[in-house]
Short mmCIF file of N, CA and C in Angstrom, two decimals:
data_model
loop_
_atom_site.label_atom_id
_atom_site.label_comp_id
_atom_site.label_asym_id
_atom_site.label_seq_id
_atom_site.Cartn_x
_atom_site.Cartn_y
_atom_site.Cartn_z
N ILE A 1 96.38 91.15 79.60
CA ILE A 1 97.54 90.75 80.38
C ILE A 1 97.90 91.91 81.31
N PHE A 2 98.08 91.59 82.58
CA PHE A 2 98.48 92.59 83.57
C PHE A 2 99.91 92.31 84.01
N ASP A 3 100.74 93.32 83.96
CA ASP A 3 102.15 93.21 84.35
C ASP A 3 102.28 93.59 85.82
N ALA A 4 102.21 92.59 86.68
CA ALA A 4 102.18 92.83 88.13
C ALA A 4 103.50 93.36 88.67
N THR A 5 104.61 92.86 88.19
CA THR A 5 105.89 93.28 88.77
C THR A 5 106.33 94.66 88.30
N HIS A 6 106.12 94.98 87.02
CA HIS A 6 106.50 96.32 86.58
C HIS A 6 105.52 97.37 87.10
N SER A 7 104.35 96.96 87.53
CA SER A 7 103.39 97.90 88.11
C SER A 7 103.84 98.40 89.48
N VAL A 8 104.73 97.67 90.12
CA VAL A 8 105.22 98.09 91.44
C VAL A 8 106.62 98.71 91.35
N GLN A 9 107.09 98.90 90.13
CA GLN A 9 108.42 99.47 89.90
C GLN A 9 108.43 100.96 90.23
N ARG A 10 109.54 101.41 90.80
CA ARG A 10 109.73 102.83 91.11
C ARG A 10 111.02 103.29 90.43
N PRO A 11 110.90 103.84 89.21
CA PRO A 11 112.10 104.30 88.51
C PRO A 11 112.88 105.31 89.36
N GLY A 12 114.16 105.05 89.51
CA GLY A 12 115.02 105.91 90.31
C GLY A 12 114.78 105.80 91.80
N GLY A 13 113.99 104.82 92.20
CA GLY A 13 113.61 104.67 93.60
C GLY A 13 114.76 104.32 94.53
N MET A 14 115.86 103.88 93.97
CA MET A 14 117.02 103.54 94.78
C MET A 14 118.19 104.46 94.43
N GLY A 15 117.85 105.67 94.03
CA GLY A 15 118.89 106.61 93.64
C GLY A 15 119.27 106.44 92.19
N ALA A 16 120.36 105.72 91.95
CA ALA A 16 120.85 105.52 90.59
C ALA A 16 120.17 104.34 89.89
N THR A 17 119.45 103.53 90.64
CA THR A 17 118.80 102.36 90.04
C THR A 17 117.30 102.36 90.37
N THR A 18 116.60 101.50 89.68
CA THR A 18 115.16 101.38 89.87
C THR A 18 114.86 100.58 91.13
N GLY A 19 113.90 101.06 91.88
CA GLY A 19 113.43 100.34 93.06
C GLY A 19 112.06 99.75 92.79
N GLY A 20 111.43 99.29 93.84
CA GLY A 20 110.09 98.73 93.69
C GLY A 20 109.69 98.00 94.95
N ASP A 21 108.49 97.47 94.94
CA ASP A 21 107.96 96.73 96.09
C ASP A 21 107.32 95.44 95.61
N GLY A 22 108.15 94.41 95.45
CA GLY A 22 107.68 93.12 94.96
C GLY A 22 106.61 92.50 95.83
N GLU A 23 106.53 92.88 97.10
CA GLU A 23 105.50 92.33 97.99
C GLU A 23 104.10 92.73 97.53
N LEU A 24 103.99 93.84 96.82
CA LEU A 24 102.69 94.29 96.35
C LEU A 24 102.26 93.63 95.04
N ALA A 25 103.18 93.03 94.32
CA ALA A 25 102.85 92.44 93.02
C ALA A 25 101.75 91.38 93.12
N PRO A 26 101.81 90.44 94.07
CA PRO A 26 100.73 89.45 94.17
C PRO A 26 99.37 90.09 94.50
N VAL A 27 99.39 91.14 95.31
CA VAL A 27 98.14 91.83 95.67
C VAL A 27 97.52 92.45 94.42
N LEU A 28 98.34 93.14 93.64
CA LEU A 28 97.84 93.75 92.41
C LEU A 28 97.41 92.70 91.40
N ALA A 29 98.12 91.58 91.35
CA ALA A 29 97.75 90.50 90.43
C ALA A 29 96.37 89.94 90.80
N ARG A 30 96.12 89.74 92.10
CA ARG A 30 94.80 89.25 92.53
C ARG A 30 93.71 90.26 92.19
N ALA A 31 93.99 91.53 92.40
CA ALA A 31 93.01 92.57 92.05
C ALA A 31 92.72 92.57 90.55
N ALA A 32 93.76 92.40 89.76
CA ALA A 32 93.59 92.38 88.30
C ALA A 32 92.73 91.20 87.87
N ILE A 33 93.01 90.03 88.42
CA ILE A 33 92.21 88.84 88.08
C ILE A 33 90.76 89.06 88.50
N ALA A 34 90.54 89.67 89.66
CA ALA A 34 89.19 89.92 90.15
C ALA A 34 88.41 90.88 89.25
N THR A 35 89.13 91.71 88.50
CA THR A 35 88.44 92.64 87.58
C THR A 35 88.24 92.03 86.20
N GLY A 36 88.68 90.79 86.01
CA GLY A 36 88.43 90.12 84.74
C GLY A 36 89.62 89.94 83.83
N VAL A 37 90.80 90.34 84.27
CA VAL A 37 92.01 90.13 83.47
C VAL A 37 92.25 88.62 83.33
N ASP A 38 92.62 88.19 82.14
CA ASP A 38 92.81 86.76 81.90
C ASP A 38 94.26 86.29 81.95
N GLY A 39 95.20 87.20 82.13
CA GLY A 39 96.60 86.80 82.16
C GLY A 39 97.43 87.73 83.02
N ILE A 40 98.45 87.16 83.65
CA ILE A 40 99.34 87.91 84.54
C ILE A 40 100.78 87.67 84.11
N PHE A 41 101.56 88.75 84.10
CA PHE A 41 103.00 88.65 83.90
C PHE A 41 103.64 89.00 85.24
N MET A 42 104.53 88.12 85.72
CA MET A 42 105.26 88.39 86.96
C MET A 42 106.68 87.89 86.82
N GLU A 43 107.62 88.73 87.21
CA GLU A 43 109.01 88.30 87.24
C GLU A 43 109.29 87.64 88.58
N THR A 44 110.13 86.61 88.56
CA THR A 44 110.47 85.90 89.78
C THR A 44 111.95 85.56 89.78
N HIS A 45 112.47 85.30 90.95
CA HIS A 45 113.89 84.98 91.10
C HIS A 45 114.05 84.25 92.42
N ARG A 46 115.00 83.33 92.46
CA ARG A 46 115.26 82.63 93.74
C ARG A 46 115.65 83.60 94.84
N LYS A 47 116.45 84.59 94.48
CA LYS A 47 116.91 85.61 95.43
C LYS A 47 116.79 86.98 94.76
N PRO A 48 115.62 87.59 94.83
CA PRO A 48 115.42 88.87 94.14
C PRO A 48 116.48 89.92 94.46
N THR A 49 117.01 89.91 95.66
CA THR A 49 118.04 90.91 96.01
C THR A 49 119.32 90.71 95.22
N GLN A 50 119.50 89.52 94.62
CA GLN A 50 120.69 89.24 93.83
C GLN A 50 120.42 89.27 92.33
N ALA A 51 119.18 89.57 91.94
CA ALA A 51 118.82 89.60 90.52
C ALA A 51 119.58 90.72 89.81
N LEU A 52 119.98 90.46 88.58
CA LEU A 52 120.73 91.45 87.81
C LEU A 52 119.84 92.60 87.33
N SER A 53 118.54 92.35 87.26
CA SER A 53 117.62 93.37 86.78
C SER A 53 116.29 93.25 87.51
N ASP A 54 115.71 94.37 87.87
CA ASP A 54 114.37 94.43 88.46
C ASP A 54 114.20 93.64 89.75
N GLY A 55 115.25 93.40 90.48
CA GLY A 55 115.17 92.63 91.72
C GLY A 55 114.13 93.11 92.71
N PRO A 56 114.06 94.42 92.99
CA PRO A 56 113.09 94.89 93.97
C PRO A 56 111.63 94.65 93.59
N ASN A 57 111.36 94.44 92.31
CA ASN A 57 109.99 94.22 91.84
C ASN A 57 109.59 92.75 91.85
N GLN A 58 110.55 91.88 91.92
CA GLN A 58 110.29 90.46 91.69
C GLN A 58 109.66 89.77 92.90
N VAL A 59 108.91 88.74 92.58
CA VAL A 59 108.30 87.88 93.59
C VAL A 59 109.27 86.72 93.81
N PRO A 60 109.62 86.43 95.06
CA PRO A 60 110.52 85.30 95.31
C PRO A 60 109.94 84.00 94.75
N LEU A 61 110.79 83.21 94.12
CA LEU A 61 110.37 81.97 93.49
C LEU A 61 109.61 81.06 94.45
N GLU A 62 110.01 81.04 95.71
CA GLU A 62 109.35 80.16 96.68
C GLU A 62 107.89 80.56 96.93
N GLN A 63 107.49 81.75 96.52
CA GLN A 63 106.11 82.21 96.72
C GLN A 63 105.23 82.03 95.49
N ILE A 64 105.83 81.76 94.35
CA ILE A 64 105.08 81.75 93.09
C ILE A 64 103.95 80.73 93.08
N GLU A 65 104.20 79.53 93.57
CA GLU A 65 103.14 78.51 93.54
C GLU A 65 101.90 78.98 94.30
N SER A 66 102.07 79.51 95.49
CA SER A 66 100.90 79.94 96.26
C SER A 66 100.22 81.15 95.61
N VAL A 67 101.01 82.03 95.01
CA VAL A 67 100.42 83.17 94.31
C VAL A 67 99.58 82.68 93.13
N LEU A 68 100.14 81.78 92.33
CA LEU A 68 99.41 81.26 91.17
C LEU A 68 98.15 80.52 91.59
N LEU A 69 98.22 79.74 92.66
CA LEU A 69 97.03 79.03 93.14
C LEU A 69 95.95 80.02 93.56
N SER A 70 96.33 81.11 94.21
CA SER A 70 95.33 82.10 94.62
C SER A 70 94.71 82.78 93.40
N LEU A 71 95.51 83.02 92.36
CA LEU A 71 94.98 83.62 91.14
C LEU A 71 94.01 82.68 90.44
N LEU A 72 94.36 81.41 90.39
CA LEU A 72 93.47 80.42 89.78
C LEU A 72 92.16 80.29 90.54
N LYS A 73 92.23 80.38 91.86
CA LYS A 73 91.03 80.30 92.69
C LYS A 73 90.08 81.47 92.37
N ILE A 74 90.63 82.65 92.30
CA ILE A 74 89.81 83.83 91.99
C ILE A 74 89.23 83.71 90.58
N HIS A 75 90.07 83.35 89.64
CA HIS A 75 89.62 83.21 88.24
C HIS A 75 88.52 82.15 88.14
N GLY A 76 88.70 81.04 88.84
CA GLY A 76 87.70 79.97 88.82
C GLY A 76 86.38 80.41 89.42
N ALA A 77 86.43 81.15 90.51
CA ALA A 77 85.20 81.62 91.16
C ALA A 77 84.43 82.58 90.25
N LEU A 78 85.15 83.39 89.52
CA LEU A 78 84.50 84.36 88.63
C LEU A 78 83.94 83.71 87.37
N ASN A 79 84.49 82.58 87.00
CA ASN A 79 84.09 81.92 85.75
C ASN A 79 83.36 80.61 85.98
N ALA A 80 82.83 80.42 87.17
CA ALA A 80 82.12 79.17 87.50
C ALA A 80 80.74 79.16 86.88
#
């Protein structure tokens, strides 16, 4: 299992709180699947900027379907 959202976390990146770059989480998730990882953990939120925790790391909910489809495509190609 690869933790895509916590992998982009930057502790203290926003001064007193944790920052991160949620835009990179799908990229790292695809790379992980391409290396043979069989599972991905990703945090999501309708409005990551309003999330009570880990907002900067999260993938917007509206993007999750396309991210998951891309992961399944890669996984399928490797296991065909």
